[in-house]
Short mmCIF file of C-alpha atoms in Angstrom, two decimals:
data_model
loop_
_atom_site.label_atom_id
_atom_site.label_comp_id
_atom_site.label_asym_id
_atom_site.label_seq_id
_atom_site.Cartn_x
_atom_site.Cartn_y
_atom_site.Cartn_z
CA MET A 1 -22.70 -24.26 -2.17
CA GLY A 2 -20.43 -26.98 -0.71
CA GLU A 3 -19.53 -26.93 2.98
CA GLY A 4 -16.83 -28.81 4.87
CA LYS A 5 -17.36 -30.13 8.38
CA GLY A 6 -14.82 -30.15 11.13
CA ALA A 7 -13.53 -28.34 14.12
CA GLY A 8 -10.58 -26.75 12.34
CA VAL A 9 -10.29 -24.43 9.35
CA GLU A 10 -11.75 -26.19 6.35
CA THR A 11 -10.35 -26.49 2.87
CA LEU A 12 -12.51 -24.39 0.56
CA THR A 13 -13.58 -25.64 -2.83
CA PRO A 14 -14.94 -23.18 -5.38
CA VAL A 15 -18.49 -23.69 -6.61
CA PRO A 16 -20.43 -21.85 -9.29
CA SER A 17 -22.08 -18.52 -8.32
CA LEU A 18 -25.79 -18.29 -7.52
CA ALA A 19 -28.17 -17.98 -10.44
CA MET A 20 -29.81 -14.55 -10.64
CA THR A 21 -33.27 -13.71 -11.86
CA ASP A 22 -33.87 -11.83 -15.10
CA GLY A 23 -30.41 -12.83 -16.35
CA ILE A 24 -28.54 -9.93 -14.76
CA LEU A 25 -25.48 -11.86 -13.61
CA GLY A 26 -24.86 -14.14 -16.61
CA LYS A 27 -21.75 -16.22 -16.38
CA ALA A 28 -19.49 -14.64 -13.78
CA ALA A 29 -15.74 -14.71 -14.09
CA THR A 30 -15.44 -15.21 -10.33
CA MET A 31 -16.67 -17.80 -7.87
CA GLU A 32 -18.48 -17.68 -4.56
CA ILE A 33 -17.20 -19.83 -1.76
CA PRO A 34 -18.23 -20.06 1.92
CA ILE A 35 -15.81 -18.73 4.49
CA HIS A 36 -16.61 -21.21 7.27
CA GLY A 37 -18.89 -24.14 6.70
CA ASN A 38 -19.86 -24.72 10.32
CA GLY A 39 -21.61 -21.34 10.60
CA GLU A 40 -20.91 -21.09 14.35
CA ALA A 41 -19.19 -17.96 15.65
CA GLY A 42 -18.29 -19.56 18.97
CA GLN A 43 -15.89 -22.03 17.29
CA LEU A 44 -13.97 -19.44 15.29
CA PRO A 45 -10.61 -18.10 16.46
CA GLU A 46 -10.39 -14.42 17.34
CA ASP A 47 -9.78 -12.33 14.21
CA ASP A 48 -7.67 -9.24 14.81
CA GLY A 49 -8.40 -7.96 11.31
CA LEU A 50 -12.16 -7.62 11.87
CA GLU A 51 -11.87 -4.29 13.69
CA GLN A 52 -9.59 -2.89 10.99
CA ASP A 53 -12.01 -3.98 8.25
CA LEU A 54 -14.90 -2.33 10.08
CA GLN A 55 -12.90 0.87 10.45
CA GLN A 56 -12.10 0.81 6.74
CA VAL A 57 -15.83 0.57 6.00
CA MET A 58 -16.66 3.47 8.35
CA VAL A 59 -13.98 5.95 7.29
CA SER A 60 -15.55 6.51 3.87
CA GLY A 61 -18.34 8.66 5.33
CA PRO A 62 -19.06 12.12 3.94
CA ASN A 63 -17.61 15.22 5.60
CA LEU A 64 -20.34 17.82 5.67
CA ASN A 65 -18.67 20.30 8.02
CA GLU A 66 -16.41 21.88 5.42
CA THR A 67 -19.12 23.53 3.32
CA SER A 68 -21.36 26.54 3.87
CA ILE A 69 -24.87 27.52 2.83
CA VAL A 70 -25.40 30.84 1.08
CA SER A 71 -28.51 32.39 2.65
CA GLY A 72 -28.53 35.62 0.74
CA GLY A 73 -28.31 34.41 -2.82
CA TYR A 74 -25.30 34.43 -5.09
CA GLY A 75 -24.75 38.15 -4.69
CA GLY A 76 -24.90 38.20 -0.90
CA SER A 77 -22.11 39.33 1.41
CA GLY A 78 -19.93 37.19 3.62
CA ASP A 79 -22.33 37.72 6.52
CA GLY A 80 -24.88 35.49 4.83
CA LEU A 81 -22.81 32.34 5.22
CA ILE A 82 -24.24 29.79 7.69
CA PRO A 83 -21.66 27.16 8.77
CA THR A 84 -23.30 23.76 8.57
CA GLY A 85 -21.42 22.37 11.55
CA SER A 86 -22.11 25.25 13.98
CA GLY A 87 -25.26 23.69 15.41
CA ARG A 88 -27.15 27.03 15.40
CA HIS A 89 -30.77 27.22 14.35
CA PRO A 90 -32.01 30.32 12.55
CA SER A 91 -34.69 32.20 14.44
CA HIS A 92 -38.25 31.99 13.11
CA SER A 93 -39.44 35.06 11.34
CA ALA A 94 -42.70 36.18 9.87
CA THR A 95 -40.88 37.19 6.69
CA PRO A 96 -41.91 34.92 3.80
CA ALA A 97 -39.29 32.56 2.42
CA GLY A 98 -37.10 34.08 -0.27
CA PRO A 99 -34.92 32.58 -3.01
CA GLY A 100 -31.99 32.25 -0.58
CA ASP A 101 -34.07 30.12 1.80
CA GLU A 102 -35.08 27.83 -1.03
CA VAL A 103 -31.40 27.40 -2.02
CA ALA A 104 -30.52 26.60 1.61
CA ARG A 105 -33.29 24.01 1.85
CA GLY A 106 -32.17 22.47 -1.44
CA ILE A 107 -28.57 22.14 -0.26
CA ALA A 108 -29.69 20.74 3.08
CA GLY A 109 -31.81 18.17 1.24
CA GLU A 110 -28.84 17.13 -0.87
CA LYS A 111 -26.73 16.68 2.23
CA PHE A 112 -29.44 14.61 3.86
CA ASP A 113 -29.52 12.35 0.79
CA ILE A 114 -25.73 11.96 0.92
CA VAL A 115 -25.81 10.96 4.59
CA LYS A 116 -28.73 8.59 3.95
CA LYS A 117 -26.96 6.81 1.08
CA TRP A 118 -23.75 6.57 3.06
CA GLY A 119 -25.60 5.14 6.04
CA ILE A 120 -27.35 2.50 3.94
CA ASN A 121 -24.11 1.54 2.18
CA THR A 122 -22.22 1.30 5.50
CA TYR A 123 -24.96 -0.86 7.02
CA LYS A 124 -24.98 -3.27 4.08
CA CYS A 125 -21.19 -3.55 3.94
CA THR A 126 -20.89 -4.07 7.70
CA LYS A 127 -23.60 -6.73 7.56
CA GLN A 128 -21.82 -8.48 4.67
CA LEU A 129 -18.45 -8.31 6.43
CA LEU A 130 -19.78 -9.83 9.63
CA SER A 131 -21.65 -12.47 7.67
CA GLU A 132 -18.44 -13.49 5.92
CA ARG A 133 -16.37 -13.54 9.10
CA PHE A 134 -18.88 -15.71 10.98
CA GLY A 135 -19.42 -18.15 8.11
CA ARG A 136 -23.01 -17.26 7.33
CA GLY A 137 -22.41 -15.63 3.96
CA SER A 138 -20.44 -16.06 0.76
CA ARG A 139 -17.83 -13.86 -0.87
CA THR A 140 -16.74 -13.48 -4.46
CA VAL A 141 -13.21 -14.77 -4.96
CA ASP A 142 -10.88 -14.51 -7.93
CA LEU A 143 -8.48 -17.27 -6.94
CA GLU A 144 -5.69 -16.34 -9.34
CA LEU A 145 -5.82 -12.65 -8.47
CA GLU A 146 -6.00 -13.33 -4.71
CA LEU A 147 -2.90 -15.51 -5.01
CA GLN A 148 -0.99 -12.75 -6.79
CA ILE A 149 -2.03 -10.20 -4.17
CA GLU A 150 -0.89 -12.42 -1.32
CA LEU A 151 2.39 -13.05 -3.14
CA LEU A 152 2.88 -9.28 -3.50
CA ARG A 153 2.35 -8.72 0.24
CA GLU A 154 4.82 -11.48 1.08
CA THR A 155 7.37 -10.08 -1.40
CA LYS A 156 7.01 -6.63 0.12
CA ARG A 157 7.72 -7.97 3.60
CA LYS A 158 10.90 -9.72 2.35
CA TYR A 159 12.10 -6.63 0.48
CA GLU A 160 11.51 -4.54 3.62
CA SER A 161 13.80 -6.94 5.48
CA VAL A 162 16.48 -6.51 2.77
CA LEU A 163 16.04 -2.74 3.01
CA GLN A 164 16.54 -2.82 6.77
CA LEU A 165 19.70 -4.93 6.45
CA GLY A 166 21.03 -2.66 3.73
CA ARG A 167 20.61 0.37 5.96
CA ALA A 168 22.40 -1.45 8.77
CA LEU A 169 25.27 -2.27 6.40
CA THR A 170 25.47 1.40 5.40
CA ALA A 171 25.71 2.45 9.04
CA HIS A 172 28.46 -0.11 9.76
CA LEU A 173 30.46 0.93 6.70
CA TYR A 174 30.18 4.57 7.72
CA SER A 175 31.49 3.76 11.21
CA LEU A 176 34.33 1.73 9.70
CA LEU A 177 35.34 4.64 7.47
CA GLN A 178 35.40 7.02 10.40
CA THR A 179 37.61 4.62 12.36
CA GLN A 180 39.98 4.08 9.43
CA HIS A 181 40.25 7.79 8.81
CA ALA A 182 41.08 8.48 12.48
CA LEU A 183 43.57 5.60 12.55
CA GLY A 184 45.30 6.87 9.42
CA ASP A 185 45.65 10.33 10.95
CA ALA A 186 47.09 8.82 14.13
CA PHE A 187 49.65 6.78 12.15
CA ALA A 188 50.65 9.83 10.13
CA ASP A 189 51.15 11.89 13.26
CA LEU A 190 53.24 9.20 14.93
CA SER A 191 55.28 8.86 11.76
CA GLN A 192 56.40 12.50 12.19
CA LYS A 193 57.13 12.13 15.89
CA SER A 194 58.83 8.70 15.90
CA PRO A 195 61.94 8.79 13.68
CA GLU A 196 62.82 5.21 14.54
CA LEU A 197 59.41 3.98 13.30
CA GLN A 198 58.75 6.60 10.68
CA GLU A 199 58.68 4.18 7.75
CA GLU A 200 56.42 1.64 9.46
CA PHE A 201 53.93 4.25 10.64
CA GLY A 202 54.10 5.87 7.19
CA TYR A 203 53.04 2.93 5.07
CA ASN A 204 50.32 1.98 7.59
CA ALA A 205 48.96 5.52 7.30
CA GLU A 206 48.96 5.22 3.51
CA THR A 207 47.19 1.85 3.73
CA GLN A 208 44.43 3.25 5.93
CA LYS A 209 44.06 6.21 3.61
CA LEU A 210 43.65 3.91 0.61
CA LEU A 211 41.15 1.71 2.49
CA CYS A 212 39.20 4.80 3.45
CA LYS A 213 39.03 5.95 -0.18
CA ASN A 214 37.86 2.54 -1.39
CA GLY A 215 35.38 2.41 1.46
CA GLU A 216 33.83 5.69 0.38
CA THR A 217 33.42 4.27 -3.10
CA LEU A 218 31.80 1.12 -1.73
CA LEU A 219 29.58 3.18 0.52
CA GLY A 220 28.36 5.15 -2.46
CA ALA A 221 27.41 1.93 -4.27
CA VAL A 222 25.62 0.47 -1.24
CA ASN A 223 23.78 3.71 -0.63
CA PHE A 224 22.55 3.72 -4.24
CA PHE A 225 21.41 0.11 -3.79
CA VAL A 226 19.50 0.97 -0.61
CA SER A 227 17.90 4.04 -2.20
CA SER A 228 16.62 2.02 -5.16
CA ILE A 229 15.18 -0.70 -2.90
CA ASN A 230 13.49 1.96 -0.78
CA THR A 231 11.83 3.49 -3.86
CA LEU A 232 10.64 0.08 -5.03
CA VAL A 233 9.13 -0.81 -1.65
CA THR A 234 7.68 2.48 -0.38
CA LYS A 235 6.44 3.89 -3.67
CA THR A 236 6.01 1.31 -6.43
CA MET A 237 4.74 -1.59 -4.32
CA GLU A 238 2.76 0.68 -2.00
CA ASP A 239 0.98 2.31 -4.94
CA THR A 240 -0.16 -1.11 -6.17
CA LEU A 241 -1.32 -2.10 -2.68
CA MET A 242 -3.42 1.08 -2.46
CA THR A 243 -5.25 -0.02 -5.61
CA VAL A 244 -5.64 -3.48 -4.05
CA LYS A 245 -7.33 -1.90 -1.00
CA GLN A 246 -9.77 -0.06 -3.28
CA TYR A 247 -10.46 -3.33 -5.09
CA GLU A 248 -11.15 -5.16 -1.82
CA ALA A 249 -13.55 -2.42 -0.67
CA ALA A 250 -15.38 -2.59 -4.02
CA ARG A 251 -15.56 -6.37 -3.71
CA LEU A 252 -17.23 -6.05 -0.32
CA GLU A 253 -19.80 -3.56 -1.68
CA TYR A 254 -20.44 -5.80 -4.68
CA ASP A 255 -21.14 -8.82 -2.48
CA ALA A 256 -23.29 -6.77 -0.11
CA TYR A 257 -25.61 -5.59 -2.87
CA ARG A 258 -25.54 -9.00 -4.53
CA THR A 259 -26.80 -10.56 -1.32
CA ASP A 260 -29.47 -7.89 -1.00
CA LEU A 261 -30.64 -8.55 -4.56
CA GLU A 262 -30.75 -12.29 -3.98
CA GLU A 263 -32.92 -11.84 -0.88
CA LEU A 264 -35.33 -9.61 -2.77
CA SER A 265 -35.48 -12.08 -5.66
CA LEU A 266 -36.57 -14.88 -3.33
CA GLY A 267 -39.38 -12.79 -1.80
CA PRO A 268 -42.96 -12.35 -2.99
CA ARG A 269 -43.59 -10.47 -6.25
CA ASP A 270 -46.05 -7.61 -5.89
CA ALA A 271 -46.17 -4.04 -7.18
CA GLY A 272 -44.07 -2.63 -4.34
CA THR A 273 -41.52 -5.43 -4.40
CA ARG A 274 -41.11 -5.17 -8.15
CA GLY A 275 -40.07 -1.52 -7.87
CA ARG A 276 -37.58 -2.29 -5.09
CA LEU A 277 -36.21 -5.18 -7.14
CA GLU A 278 -35.60 -2.97 -10.17
CA SER A 279 -33.86 -0.40 -8.01
CA ALA A 280 -31.72 -3.11 -6.38
CA GLN A 281 -30.79 -4.47 -9.81
CA ALA A 282 -29.62 -1.05 -11.01
CA THR A 283 -27.59 -0.45 -7.83
CA PHE A 284 -26.08 -3.92 -8.00
CA GLN A 285 -25.07 -3.41 -11.64
CA ALA A 286 -23.32 -0.15 -10.77
CA HIS A 287 -21.29 -1.81 -7.99
CA ARG A 288 -20.56 -4.76 -10.24
CA ASP A 289 -19.12 -2.45 -12.91
CA LYS A 290 -16.96 -0.71 -10.27
CA TYR A 291 -15.74 -4.05 -8.99
CA GLU A 292 -14.88 -5.34 -12.46
CA LYS A 293 -13.02 -2.15 -13.32
CA LEU A 294 -10.89 -2.22 -10.15
CA ARG A 295 -10.18 -5.91 -10.62
CA GLY A 296 -8.81 -5.13 -14.08
CA ASP A 297 -6.76 -2.23 -12.67
CA VAL A 298 -5.21 -4.47 -10.04
CA ALA A 299 -4.33 -7.15 -12.59
CA ILE A 300 -2.61 -4.57 -14.83
CA LYS A 301 -0.67 -2.96 -11.96
CA LEU A 302 0.49 -6.33 -10.69
CA LYS A 303 1.81 -7.19 -14.13
CA PHE A 304 3.67 -3.91 -14.56
CA LEU A 305 5.01 -4.12 -11.00
CA GLU A 306 6.49 -7.54 -11.64
CA GLU A 307 8.20 -6.35 -14.83
CA ASN A 308 9.56 -3.23 -13.13
CA LYS A 309 10.77 -5.21 -10.10
CA ILE A 310 12.74 -7.62 -12.27
CA LYS A 311 14.32 -4.79 -14.25
CA VAL A 312 15.29 -2.78 -11.16
CA MET A 313 16.59 -5.70 -9.12
CA HIS A 314 18.65 -7.10 -12.01
CA LYS A 315 20.57 -3.82 -12.16
CA GLN A 316 20.87 -3.33 -8.40
CA LEU A 317 22.01 -6.86 -7.61
CA LEU A 318 24.68 -6.68 -10.29
CA LEU A 319 25.89 -3.37 -8.85
CA PHE A 320 25.98 -4.73 -5.30
CA HIS A 321 27.88 -7.86 -6.29
CA ASN A 322 30.52 -6.08 -8.38
CA ALA A 323 31.11 -3.35 -5.83
CA VAL A 324 31.45 -5.67 -2.82
CA SER A 325 33.66 -8.14 -4.74
CA ALA A 326 35.99 -5.42 -5.97
CA TYR A 327 36.27 -3.81 -2.53
CA PHE A 328 37.22 -6.95 -0.63
CA ALA A 329 39.55 -8.02 -3.45
CA GLY A 330 41.36 -4.72 -3.15
CA ASN A 331 40.72 -3.92 -6.80
CA GLN A 332 40.37 -0.16 -6.73
CA LYS A 333 40.17 0.19 -10.50
CA GLN A 334 37.29 -2.28 -10.84
CA LEU A 335 35.49 -0.60 -7.95
CA GLU A 336 35.64 2.78 -9.68
CA GLN A 337 34.57 1.25 -12.98
CA THR A 338 31.52 -0.24 -11.26
CA LEU A 339 30.35 3.18 -10.12
CA GLN A 340 30.96 4.61 -13.60
CA GLN A 341 28.99 1.76 -15.15
CA PHE A 342 25.93 2.63 -13.08
CA ASN A 343 26.41 6.41 -13.29
CA ILE A 344 26.96 6.83 -9.56
CA LYS A 345 28.67 10.08 -8.59
CA LEU A 346 30.39 10.49 -5.25
CA ARG A 347 30.47 13.80 -3.45
CA PRO A 348 33.82 15.59 -3.85
CA PRO A 349 36.15 15.64 -0.81
CA GLY A 350 35.42 18.53 1.55
CA ALA A 351 31.95 19.20 0.12
CA GLU A 352 29.47 20.38 2.71
CA LYS A 353 26.85 17.75 2.08
CA PRO A 354 25.18 15.21 4.36
CA SER A 355 27.04 11.97 4.83
CA TRP A 356 25.76 8.76 3.32
CA LEU A 357 24.37 7.78 6.72
CA GLU A 358 22.56 11.08 7.19
CA GLU A 359 20.88 10.76 3.80
CA GLN A 360 19.10 7.59 4.88
#
């Protein structure tokens, strides 16, 4: 495995994966590359993501406090339930063990096995994570998929910025409408009370009334635009990123058990080691299958997300452009046609519904 030397962050070059004994790995579709070639923790910058990654490894532990053990058999009453998290120990009795006690011991044994497997898995994953972060281990990397995932995260950040600006525009438009409405009312009132300026106040009141009506139409279009962007960011993109997180966790487990299998393969071959090696091979294969499945799921979701994003944004950007252009050009007819084209319905005047701002 090639290593680069230098004080800074090195440029990584992919190399073929390690050859495995008994032909279990075959030709892998991914590559293994070192994280840091110098292998010295003291020269690495502080990584704020290490604590989050460790927490992500630890949170997958089993919750054993939500179940109960039936001590009196299947036909027992509610008094025979022993909460597993109560910390109480049953008193010793000279009565011989019955079927209920055997069931309780069986369930307790199953829980112990669950905790044991979780502890071993957490230890291996934590060891692999620290090994990668401090440059003493290798990780499996799908370069093309990793690039797509990073591009998705960057795209999500940019769309979140557009969403924030769109909400700010909605708030400003709402404030403008309130001001225009109040100004129109003031002009109309002065038109009745100022005979010498009745005509001037009158047509200014009509102008503000028309602007307010067009502004409500524009506000409806902008609100629809913001709502669609919000759905794209908080639901569609977030759903894909959740699958990405599952894929990254599976990748860490895969590399942890791969490293464990490699260490066993390099050790002496005796009767005890051979049994452990076969067990490690079976466990490694299970995690490899899980990793390959999630990698395929991520690739499919990324493809569908890109297609959906293009379709949604093509429609929304056209709506936004037509509505804003018609409003500032004073073309009321085109503005109304834009809303009809995209099937946007405005609330009727006087309807007791939340304002466009309150719906955000």
